[in-house]
Amino acid sequence: MNRMTIPFVARADYARSADWVAALQRSMPAQRIVAFDQLSQSEKQECTVAIVANPDPQDLASLPALRWVQSVWAGVERLVAQMGSTDISIVRLVDPQLAATMAEAVLAWTLFLHRDMHTYAAQQQQRQWRALDYVRPQQRRVGILGLGSLGEAAAARLVATGFHVSGWSRQRKQITDVACFAGAEQLDFMLAGTDILICLLPLTPHTEGLLDARRLALLPPDASVINFARGQIIDDGALRAALDTGALKHAVLDVFATEPLPPEQWQWQHARVTVLPHCTAPTDMGTASAIVAENIARFLTSGTVPKSIDIERGY
Ligand SMILES: NC(=O)c1ccc[n+]([C@@H]2O[C@H](COP(=O)([O-])OP(=O)(O)OC[C@H]3O[C@@H](n4cnc5c(N)ncnc54)[C@H](OP(=O)(O)O)[C@@H]3O)[C@@H](O)[C@H]2O)c1
């Protein structure tokens, strides 16, 4: 088989392009991996696959033979929006290591809320010596929005720790020891019985603003929210109002509508908010490169494009 040239396409200001090219090249020694700006005009005519990290759509448009793009991120909403209606398949990263990293973060921050670490930190500031009542994990109802590759792994980790776990997806799932729900009506029902709500949904036209004032108000008193998916899924004003009144006890936010979170944004200083810098589940370059290499090898031997996202559904 001829050595194929595969471009890595990212924005000019992306700091890790050279690292990605090196890691991908190590995983695919039989192919030639190059940064997009190193491609010759004739090479551009021949590329059938590109590996992408938030690419400029105009760069992709200059590859006339392109059949599919492999993202090195799990969330591809920006790519979907920018590419519009297209015959080019978009393949997102599905990596068991990423799911394990996210499940670890979900467990860590669920325990943070469950064991009232935020309250003890605040009490320390006031030199206040006060032990709160202990609640067993079996008494804590954790609800996960999105039971995909990340949500399902997170659910398993929470179940193993003893939490009472429920989950919501588009199609109803069957997962051992997880109460599974689907559809708008069942979402309302699930929210009413959730003490810690964890968002692991993709951002699509159907999930944008999903957690609005009405739905947040369905959560029981003292409920908390963890958003590890995308900022736009929670209505910002509604979240702030629910935290201001104390209807919501705490929010752990790793993702925001604008990132980095601008210094003037309210979340930084809010006593009921923990701000994280989109750090819960970073892509592991080594494991991701191996998965990308497998996908490309299969395409080269059989012509099969890996499972791609459904543009209509948005994920
Ligand atoms: N913070 C971080 O560091 C970080 C890192 C990686 C990823 N992420 C985010 O995590 C998201 C989820 O990743 P994933 O790999 O788990 O995605 P995935 O495998 O595509 O799973 C998505 C889940 O959401 C459900 N869903 C989608 N639209 C829905 C709707 N309208 N109503 C109800 N359920 C809906 C899907 O339901 P079905 O099962 O019925 O299809 C599925 O269970 C990514 O899109 C990304 O935004 C964040």
PDB file of C-alpha atoms in Angstrom, residues 141-301:
ATOM      1  CA  ARG A 141     -29.812  10.400  44.322  1.00  0.00           C
ATOM      2  CA  VAL A 142     -27.462  11.219  41.459  1.00  0.00           C
ATOM      3  CA  GLY A 143     -28.979  11.877  38.023  1.00  0.00           C
ATOM      4  CA  ILE A 144     -26.912  11.845  34.831  1.00  0.00           C
ATOM      5  CA  LEU A 145     -28.080  13.659  31.696  1.00  0.00           C
ATOM      6  CA  GLY A 146     -26.588  11.755  28.746  1.00  0.00           C
ATOM      7  CA  LEU A 147     -25.773   8.060  28.905  1.00  0.00           C
ATOM      8  CA  GLY A 148     -23.301   7.919  26.021  1.00  0.00           C
ATOM      9  CA  SER A 149     -19.707   6.765  26.206  1.00  0.00           C
ATOM     10  CA  LEU A 150     -18.948   9.219  29.021  1.00  0.00           C
ATOM     11  CA  GLY A 151     -22.268   9.089  30.885  1.00  0.00           C
ATOM     12  CA  GLU A 152     -22.392   5.320  31.026  1.00  0.00           C
ATOM     13  CA  ALA A 153     -18.836   5.040  32.375  1.00  0.00           C
ATOM     14  CA  ALA A 154     -19.625   7.707  34.978  1.00  0.00           C
ATOM     15  CA  ALA A 155     -22.799   5.885  36.001  1.00  0.00           C
ATOM     16  CA  ALA A 156     -20.858   2.638  36.564  1.00  0.00           C
ATOM     17  CA  ARG A 157     -18.333   4.428  38.787  1.00  0.00           C
ATOM     18  CA  LEU A 158     -21.099   6.057  40.845  1.00  0.00           C
ATOM     19  CA  VAL A 159     -23.020   2.782  41.207  1.00  0.00           C
ATOM     20  CA  ALA A 160     -19.824   1.057  42.381  1.00  0.00           C
ATOM     21  CA  THR A 161     -19.446   3.757  45.067  1.00  0.00           C
ATOM     22  CA  GLY A 162     -22.955   3.071  46.344  1.00  0.00           C
ATOM     23  CA  PHE A 163     -24.908   6.052  44.993  1.00  0.00           C
ATOM     24  CA  HIS A 164     -28.511   5.785  43.895  1.00  0.00           C
ATOM     25  CA  VAL A 165     -28.062   6.498  40.162  1.00  0.00           C
ATOM     26  CA  SER A 166     -30.496   7.434  37.417  1.00  0.00           C
ATOM     27  CA  GLY A 167     -29.791   8.510  33.848  1.00  0.00           C
ATOM     28  CA  TRP A 168     -31.509  10.145  30.896  1.00  0.00           C
ATOM     29  CA  SER A 169     -30.879   9.707  27.186  1.00  0.00           C
ATOM     30  CA  ARG A 170     -32.754  10.141  23.890  1.00  0.00           C
ATOM     31  CA  GLN A 171     -33.388   6.407  23.504  1.00  0.00           C
ATOM     32  CA  ARG A 172     -34.136   4.661  26.778  1.00  0.00           C
ATOM     33  CA  LYS A 173     -31.173   2.543  27.928  1.00  0.00           C
ATOM     34  CA  GLN A 174     -30.965  -0.619  30.013  1.00  0.00           C
ATOM     35  CA  ILE A 175     -28.039  -0.392  32.421  1.00  0.00           C
ATOM     36  CA  THR A 176     -27.656  -2.597  35.474  1.00  0.00           C
ATOM     37  CA  ASP A 177     -28.430  -0.746  38.720  1.00  0.00           C
ATOM     38  CA  VAL A 178     -29.232   2.515  36.894  1.00  0.00           C
ATOM     39  CA  ALA A 179     -32.817   3.802  36.659  1.00  0.00           C
ATOM     40  CA  CYS A 180     -33.021   4.821  33.004  1.00  0.00           C
ATOM     41  CA  PHE A 181     -35.302   7.511  31.593  1.00  0.00           C
ATOM     42  CA  ALA A 182     -35.910   9.027  28.162  1.00  0.00           C
ATOM     43  CA  GLY A 183     -38.023  11.793  26.680  1.00  0.00           C
ATOM     44  CA  ALA A 184     -39.109  15.202  27.967  1.00  0.00           C
ATOM     45  CA  GLU A 185     -41.769  13.981  30.409  1.00  0.00           C
ATOM     46  CA  GLN A 186     -39.471  11.473  32.048  1.00  0.00           C
ATOM     47  CA  LEU A 187     -36.802  14.154  32.347  1.00  0.00           C
ATOM     48  CA  ASP A 188     -39.132  16.192  34.568  1.00  0.00           C
ATOM     49  CA  PHE A 189     -39.781  13.121  36.684  1.00  0.00           C
ATOM     50  CA  MET A 190     -36.074  12.329  36.996  1.00  0.00           C
ATOM     51  CA  LEU A 191     -35.174  15.903  37.931  1.00  0.00           C
ATOM     52  CA  ALA A 192     -37.722  15.880  40.766  1.00  0.00           C
ATOM     53  CA  GLY A 193     -35.853  12.939  42.308  1.00  0.00           C
ATOM     54  CA  THR A 194     -32.252  14.119  41.803  1.00  0.00           C
ATOM     55  CA  ASP A 195     -30.016  15.532  44.545  1.00  0.00           C
ATOM     56  CA  ILE A 196     -26.899  15.846  42.389  1.00  0.00           C
ATOM     57  CA  LEU A 197     -27.472  16.475  38.681  1.00  0.00           C
ATOM     58  CA  ILE A 198     -24.601  15.799  36.278  1.00  0.00           C
ATOM     59  CA  CYS A 199     -24.696  17.050  32.697  1.00  0.00           C
ATOM     60  CA  LEU A 200     -22.884  14.909  30.123  1.00  0.00           C
ATOM     61  CA  LEU A 201     -25.002  15.718  27.061  1.00  0.00           C
ATOM     62  CA  PRO A 202     -23.614  16.873  23.722  1.00  0.00           C
ATOM     63  CA  LEU A 203     -24.487  20.454  22.733  1.00  0.00           C
ATOM     64  CA  THR A 204     -27.102  20.264  19.972  1.00  0.00           C
ATOM     65  CA  PRO A 205     -30.116  22.401  18.960  1.00  0.00           C
ATOM     66  CA  HIS A 206     -32.188  20.107  21.243  1.00  0.00           C
ATOM     67  CA  THR A 207     -29.971  20.380  24.315  1.00  0.00           C
ATOM     68  CA  GLU A 208     -29.073  24.098  24.130  1.00  0.00           C
ATOM     69  CA  GLY A 209     -30.805  25.814  27.071  1.00  0.00           C
ATOM     70  CA  LEU A 210     -32.332  22.480  28.145  1.00  0.00           C
ATOM     71  CA  LEU A 211     -31.811  23.242  31.837  1.00  0.00           C
ATOM     72  CA  ASP A 212     -33.946  26.366  31.972  1.00  0.00           C
ATOM     73  CA  ALA A 213     -35.649  28.023  34.964  1.00  0.00           C
ATOM     74  CA  ARG A 214     -38.618  25.631  34.844  1.00  0.00           C
ATOM     75  CA  ARG A 215     -36.503  22.479  34.810  1.00  0.00           C
ATOM     76  CA  LEU A 216     -34.025  23.733  37.426  1.00  0.00           C
ATOM     77  CA  ALA A 217     -37.008  24.501  39.687  1.00  0.00           C
ATOM     78  CA  LEU A 218     -38.049  20.836  39.523  1.00  0.00           C
ATOM     79  CA  LEU A 219     -34.924  19.794  41.432  1.00  0.00           C
ATOM     80  CA  PRO A 220     -35.571  19.189  45.145  1.00  0.00           C
ATOM     81  CA  PRO A 221     -34.382  21.679  47.802  1.00  0.00           C
ATOM     82  CA  ASP A 222     -30.618  21.535  48.394  1.00  0.00           C
ATOM     83  CA  ALA A 223     -29.885  19.931  45.014  1.00  0.00           C
ATOM     84  CA  SER A 224     -26.574  20.647  43.265  1.00  0.00           C
ATOM     85  CA  VAL A 225     -25.509  20.672  39.629  1.00  0.00           C
ATOM     86  CA  ILE A 226     -22.336  19.538  37.894  1.00  0.00           C
ATOM     87  CA  ASN A 227     -21.826  20.639  34.280  1.00  0.00           C
ATOM     88  CA  PHE A 228     -18.998  18.793  32.525  1.00  0.00           C
ATOM     89  CA  ALA A 229     -20.590  18.940  29.038  1.00  0.00           C
ATOM     90  CA  ARG A 230     -21.059  22.394  27.471  1.00  0.00           C
ATOM     91  CA  GLY A 231     -21.950  25.731  29.076  1.00  0.00           C
ATOM     92  CA  GLN A 232     -24.844  26.521  26.722  1.00  0.00           C
ATOM     93  CA  ILE A 233     -26.881  23.510  27.934  1.00  0.00           C
ATOM     94  CA  ILE A 234     -27.740  25.380  31.153  1.00  0.00           C
ATOM     95  CA  ASP A 235     -29.540  28.724  30.966  1.00  0.00           C
ATOM     96  CA  ASP A 236     -27.000  31.018  32.583  1.00  0.00           C
ATOM     97  CA  GLY A 237     -29.495  33.519  34.054  1.00  0.00           C
ATOM     98  CA  ALA A 238     -31.716  30.765  35.434  1.00  0.00           C
ATOM     99  CA  LEU A 239     -28.734  29.054  37.052  1.00  0.00           C
ATOM    100  CA  ARG A 240     -27.571  32.281  38.665  1.00  0.00           C
ATOM    101  CA  ALA A 241     -31.064  33.048  39.982  1.00  0.00           C
ATOM    102  CA  ALA A 242     -31.446  29.549  41.464  1.00  0.00           C
ATOM    103  CA  LEU A 243     -28.034  29.856  43.171  1.00  0.00           C
ATOM    104  CA  ASP A 244     -28.758  33.412  44.401  1.00  0.00           C
ATOM    105  CA  THR A 245     -31.966  32.330  46.133  1.00  0.00           C
ATOM    106  CA  GLY A 246     -30.358  29.183  47.545  1.00  0.00           C
ATOM    107  CA  ALA A 247     -32.831  26.970  45.662  1.00  0.00           C
ATOM    108  CA  LEU A 248     -29.698  25.311  44.291  1.00  0.00           C
ATOM    109  CA  LYS A 249     -27.028  24.550  46.860  1.00  0.00           C
ATOM    110  CA  HIS A 250     -23.953  24.494  44.645  1.00  0.00           C
ATOM    111  CA  ALA A 251     -22.801  24.260  41.029  1.00  0.00           C
ATOM    112  CA  VAL A 252     -19.537  22.733  39.832  1.00  0.00           C
ATOM    113  CA  LEU A 253     -18.914  24.180  36.376  1.00  0.00           C
ATOM    114  CA  ASP A 254     -16.124  23.024  34.072  1.00  0.00           C
ATOM    115  CA  VAL A 255     -17.608  24.476  30.889  1.00  0.00           C
ATOM    116  CA  PHE A 256     -18.924  27.915  29.937  1.00  0.00           C
ATOM    117  CA  ALA A 257     -20.549  29.636  26.966  1.00  0.00           C
ATOM    118  CA  THR A 258     -17.340  31.679  26.581  1.00  0.00           C
ATOM    119  CA  GLU A 259     -13.992  30.047  27.361  1.00  0.00           C
ATOM    120  CA  PRO A 260     -11.712  31.018  28.964  1.00  0.00           C
ATOM    121  CA  LEU A 261     -14.332  32.378  31.372  1.00  0.00           C
ATOM    122  CA  PRO A 262     -13.956  36.205  31.170  1.00  0.00           C
ATOM    123  CA  PRO A 263     -12.789  37.827  34.459  1.00  0.00           C
ATOM    124  CA  GLU A 264     -15.973  39.899  34.817  1.00  0.00           C
ATOM    125  CA  GLN A 265     -18.275  36.845  34.762  1.00  0.00           C
ATOM    126  CA  TRP A 266     -20.397  36.278  37.872  1.00  0.00           C
ATOM    127  CA  GLN A 267     -19.385  32.620  38.341  1.00  0.00           C
ATOM    128  CA  TRP A 268     -15.849  33.504  39.516  1.00  0.00           C
ATOM    129  CA  GLN A 269     -17.002  35.181  42.727  1.00  0.00           C
ATOM    130  CA  HIS A 270     -20.231  33.343  43.487  1.00  0.00           C
ATOM    131  CA  ALA A 271     -20.062  31.594  46.880  1.00  0.00           C
ATOM    132  CA  ARG A 272     -22.118  28.678  45.561  1.00  0.00           C
ATOM    133  CA  VAL A 273     -20.042  28.061  42.440  1.00  0.00           C
ATOM    134  CA  THR A 274     -16.856  26.064  41.870  1.00  0.00           C
ATOM    135  CA  VAL A 275     -15.176  27.117  38.615  1.00  0.00           C
ATOM    136  CA  LEU A 276     -12.974  24.632  36.766  1.00  0.00           C
ATOM    137  CA  PRO A 277     -11.013  25.551  33.604  1.00  0.00           C
ATOM    138  CA  HIS A 278     -12.455  22.900  31.233  1.00  0.00           C
ATOM    139  CA  CYS A 279     -10.096  20.343  32.734  1.00  0.00           C
ATOM    140  CA  THR A 280     -12.219  17.364  33.758  1.00  0.00           C
ATOM    141  CA  ALA A 281     -11.485  15.024  30.851  1.00  0.00           C
ATOM    142  CA  PRO A 282      -8.643  16.102  28.579  1.00  0.00           C
ATOM    143  CA  THR A 283      -7.911  13.946  25.538  1.00  0.00           C
ATOM    144  CA  ASP A 284      -4.935  11.640  26.132  1.00  0.00           C
ATOM    145  CA  MET A 285      -2.703  12.128  23.089  1.00  0.00           C
ATOM    146  CA  GLY A 286      -1.264   8.605  23.294  1.00  0.00           C
ATOM    147  CA  THR A 287      -4.492   6.610  23.556  1.00  0.00           C
ATOM    148  CA  ALA A 288      -6.342   8.944  21.176  1.00  0.00           C
ATOM    149  CA  SER A 289      -3.608   8.641  18.543  1.00  0.00           C
ATOM    150  CA  ALA A 290      -3.771   4.832  18.759  1.00  0.00           C
ATOM    151  CA  ILE A 291      -7.567   4.931  18.233  1.00  0.00           C
ATOM    152  CA  VAL A 292      -7.241   7.345  15.303  1.00  0.00           C
ATOM    153  CA  ALA A 293      -4.565   5.055  13.810  1.00  0.00           C
ATOM    154  CA  GLU A 294      -6.893   2.028  14.089  1.00  0.00           C
ATOM    155  CA  ASN A 295      -9.728   3.942  12.393  1.00  0.00           C
ATOM    156  CA  ILE A 296      -7.461   5.038   9.557  1.00  0.00           C
ATOM    157  CA  ALA A 297      -5.926   1.561   9.116  1.00  0.00           C
ATOM    158  CA  ARG A 298      -9.427   0.058   8.795  1.00  0.00           C
ATOM    159  CA  PHE A 299     -10.367   2.707   6.239  1.00  0.00           C
ATOM    160  CA  LEU A 300      -7.230   2.028   4.217  1.00  0.00           C
ATOM    161  CA  THR A 301      -7.685  -1.741   4.163  1.00  0.00           C
TER     162      THR A 301
END
